Amino acid sequence: MTIPHRASPTPPGRAAACAGVGLERQARRLLRTALLSAGVTLLGCMQAPDLGAVQAERQKAVLHTDSFQSAASNGAVLAAGTAGGALVTSSDGGKTWARRLFASPASVIALSTCPDGSFVGIDFYRKVWIGDSAAKNWVAHPTDPAVNPLAVTCDAAQRIWVAGSNTTLLSSADHGKTWKTTKLGGDAMLTTIQFIDERHGVSTGEFGIVMTTDDGGATWTRQTPIPEDFYPYSTVFTDARHGWTSGLGGVIQHTTDGGKSWTPQENHSGAPMYTLLHQGGEVYGLGGGGAMVVLRGDEWVRFDHGLQLPAYLAAGAVLNPQSLLVAGAAGALHVVAAPGRLSVAAHQ
């Protein structure tokens, strides 16, 4: 006799668990349906996002996201470079600007002008950029791959000079096509370079290094270092003997003997000055917190530039004896009036 097969009864505990799983699955289905229905309703009420404002912002010559690191002027054209490889220029005193992007990768860390009005710049990726006097046509050339460039200038003979790592200077007499490398000894970063006239030049750098030339760059002499391992952000000389250099903590040092010795001067702003400028007997500083200072006697006094700046000013250029171009973080790019001798008295 064959006994029919009977399925084993489901244990009470497993039955309860299966029932619970079924209820949970049903609850999830209901919740998912409700959310999808709500989403459809919300989407039906929402308007498509308006991207016009985003596109309009992107088409501007100067963006709020720009971080300007460099600026230069040949008296007729202004130029400023950004960390992202953009260059903006103006031929109407800063009223309007045009924008271009250098071939990637590029990060325009320094700009200068030559005696013929042409522009020269360097980027973080060891290239030099040569631009015409209108700052419209630019050509890039590689520099020494062993040197990180930090500063650039042009001498009276139209030679390009680059200061950089490993206490090294580069010079080019053919617009950047070929380079001469001058190693000055050591592994310091040379952060500034300036030719004061046809014969005299100065380069300053890490650990207070001061290198000077009085034969147009044929030879360089190491002077006594600026005290306390000074790190220069910017250095400017008004003649072969008188110069200033700015560094950490808002310290500004002054020399009257061509860089052989230095004396600190009072900086009433208390802010570090990332750029020093000279024009028409005046010396200016631009720096932290958007502060601007001007030299009065042996002290640097703050002047009211009338701007609401969100961060710092990293670069600047002299447009004429009455106007300065100032540039920095968060798209800061402005032409400001240079202060008169009486306008700064109340801002000390």
mmCIF file of N, CA and C in Angstrom, residues 10 15-16 22 31 66 111 141 184 246 256 265 307 309 334:
data_model
loop_
_atom_site.group_PDB
_atom_site.id
_atom_site.type_symbol
_atom_site.label_atom_id
_atom_site.label_comp_id
_atom_site.label_asym_id
_atom_site.label_seq_id
_atom_site.Cartn_x
_atom_site.Cartn_y
_atom_site.Cartn_z
ATOM 1 N N THR A 10 5.022 23.695 7.872
ATOM 2 C CA THR A 10 5.992 24.760 8.109
ATOM 3 C C THR A 10 6.051 25.047 9.595
ATOM 4 N N ALA A 15 6.940 30.252 9.777
ATOM 5 C CA ALA A 15 5.721 30.814 9.193
ATOM 6 C C ALA A 15 5.568 32.290 9.579
ATOM 7 N N ALA A 16 5.819 32.527 10.859
ATOM 8 C CA ALA A 16 5.713 33.916 11.312
ATOM 9 C C ALA A 16 6.727 34.810 10.597
ATOM 10 N N GLY A 22 6.681 39.019 4.080
ATOM 11 C CA GLY A 22 5.665 39.388 3.093
ATOM 12 C C GLY A 22 5.084 40.759 3.378
ATOM 13 N N LEU A 31 5.312 52.124 -0.307
ATOM 14 C CA LEU A 31 6.105 53.328 -0.099
ATOM 15 C C LEU A 31 6.742 53.780 -1.413
ATOM 16 N N ASP A 66 38.184 83.399 -10.736
ATOM 17 C CA ASP A 66 39.561 83.671 -11.143
ATOM 18 C C ASP A 66 40.433 83.992 -9.941
ATOM 19 N N LEU A 111 54.197 88.103 -14.915
ATOM 20 C CA LEU A 111 54.138 88.860 -16.162
ATOM 21 C C LEU A 111 55.037 90.075 -16.043
ATOM 22 N N HIS A 141 57.523 79.099 -25.351
ATOM 23 C CA HIS A 141 58.770 78.362 -25.513
ATOM 24 C C HIS A 141 59.108 77.684 -24.188
ATOM 25 N N LEU A 184 74.068 80.080 -9.451
ATOM 26 C CA LEU A 184 74.725 80.978 -8.504
ATOM 27 C C LEU A 184 75.151 80.265 -7.224
ATOM 28 N N SER A 246 59.547 92.841 0.661
ATOM 29 C CA SER A 246 58.474 92.493 1.591
ATOM 30 C C SER A 246 58.460 90.999 1.839
ATOM 31 N N THR A 256 69.771 101.118 1.490
ATOM 32 C CA THR A 256 70.234 102.365 0.870
ATOM 33 C C THR A 256 71.627 102.206 0.282
ATOM 34 N N GLN A 265 61.264 98.480 8.199
ATOM 35 C CA GLN A 265 60.441 99.681 8.287
ATOM 36 C C GLN A 265 59.052 99.321 8.798
ATOM 37 N N LEU A 307 37.431 99.865 -2.178
ATOM 38 C CA LEU A 307 36.964 98.592 -2.706
ATOM 39 C C LEU A 307 36.545 97.657 -1.584
ATOM 40 N N LEU A 309 36.996 94.060 -0.956
ATOM 41 C CA LEU A 309 37.754 92.921 -1.467
ATOM 42 C C LEU A 309 37.605 91.730 -0.521
ATOM 43 N N HIS A 334 40.943 95.436 -10.494
ATOM 44 C CA HIS A 334 40.438 96.801 -10.425
ATOM 45 C C HIS A 334 41.540 97.792 -10.777
#
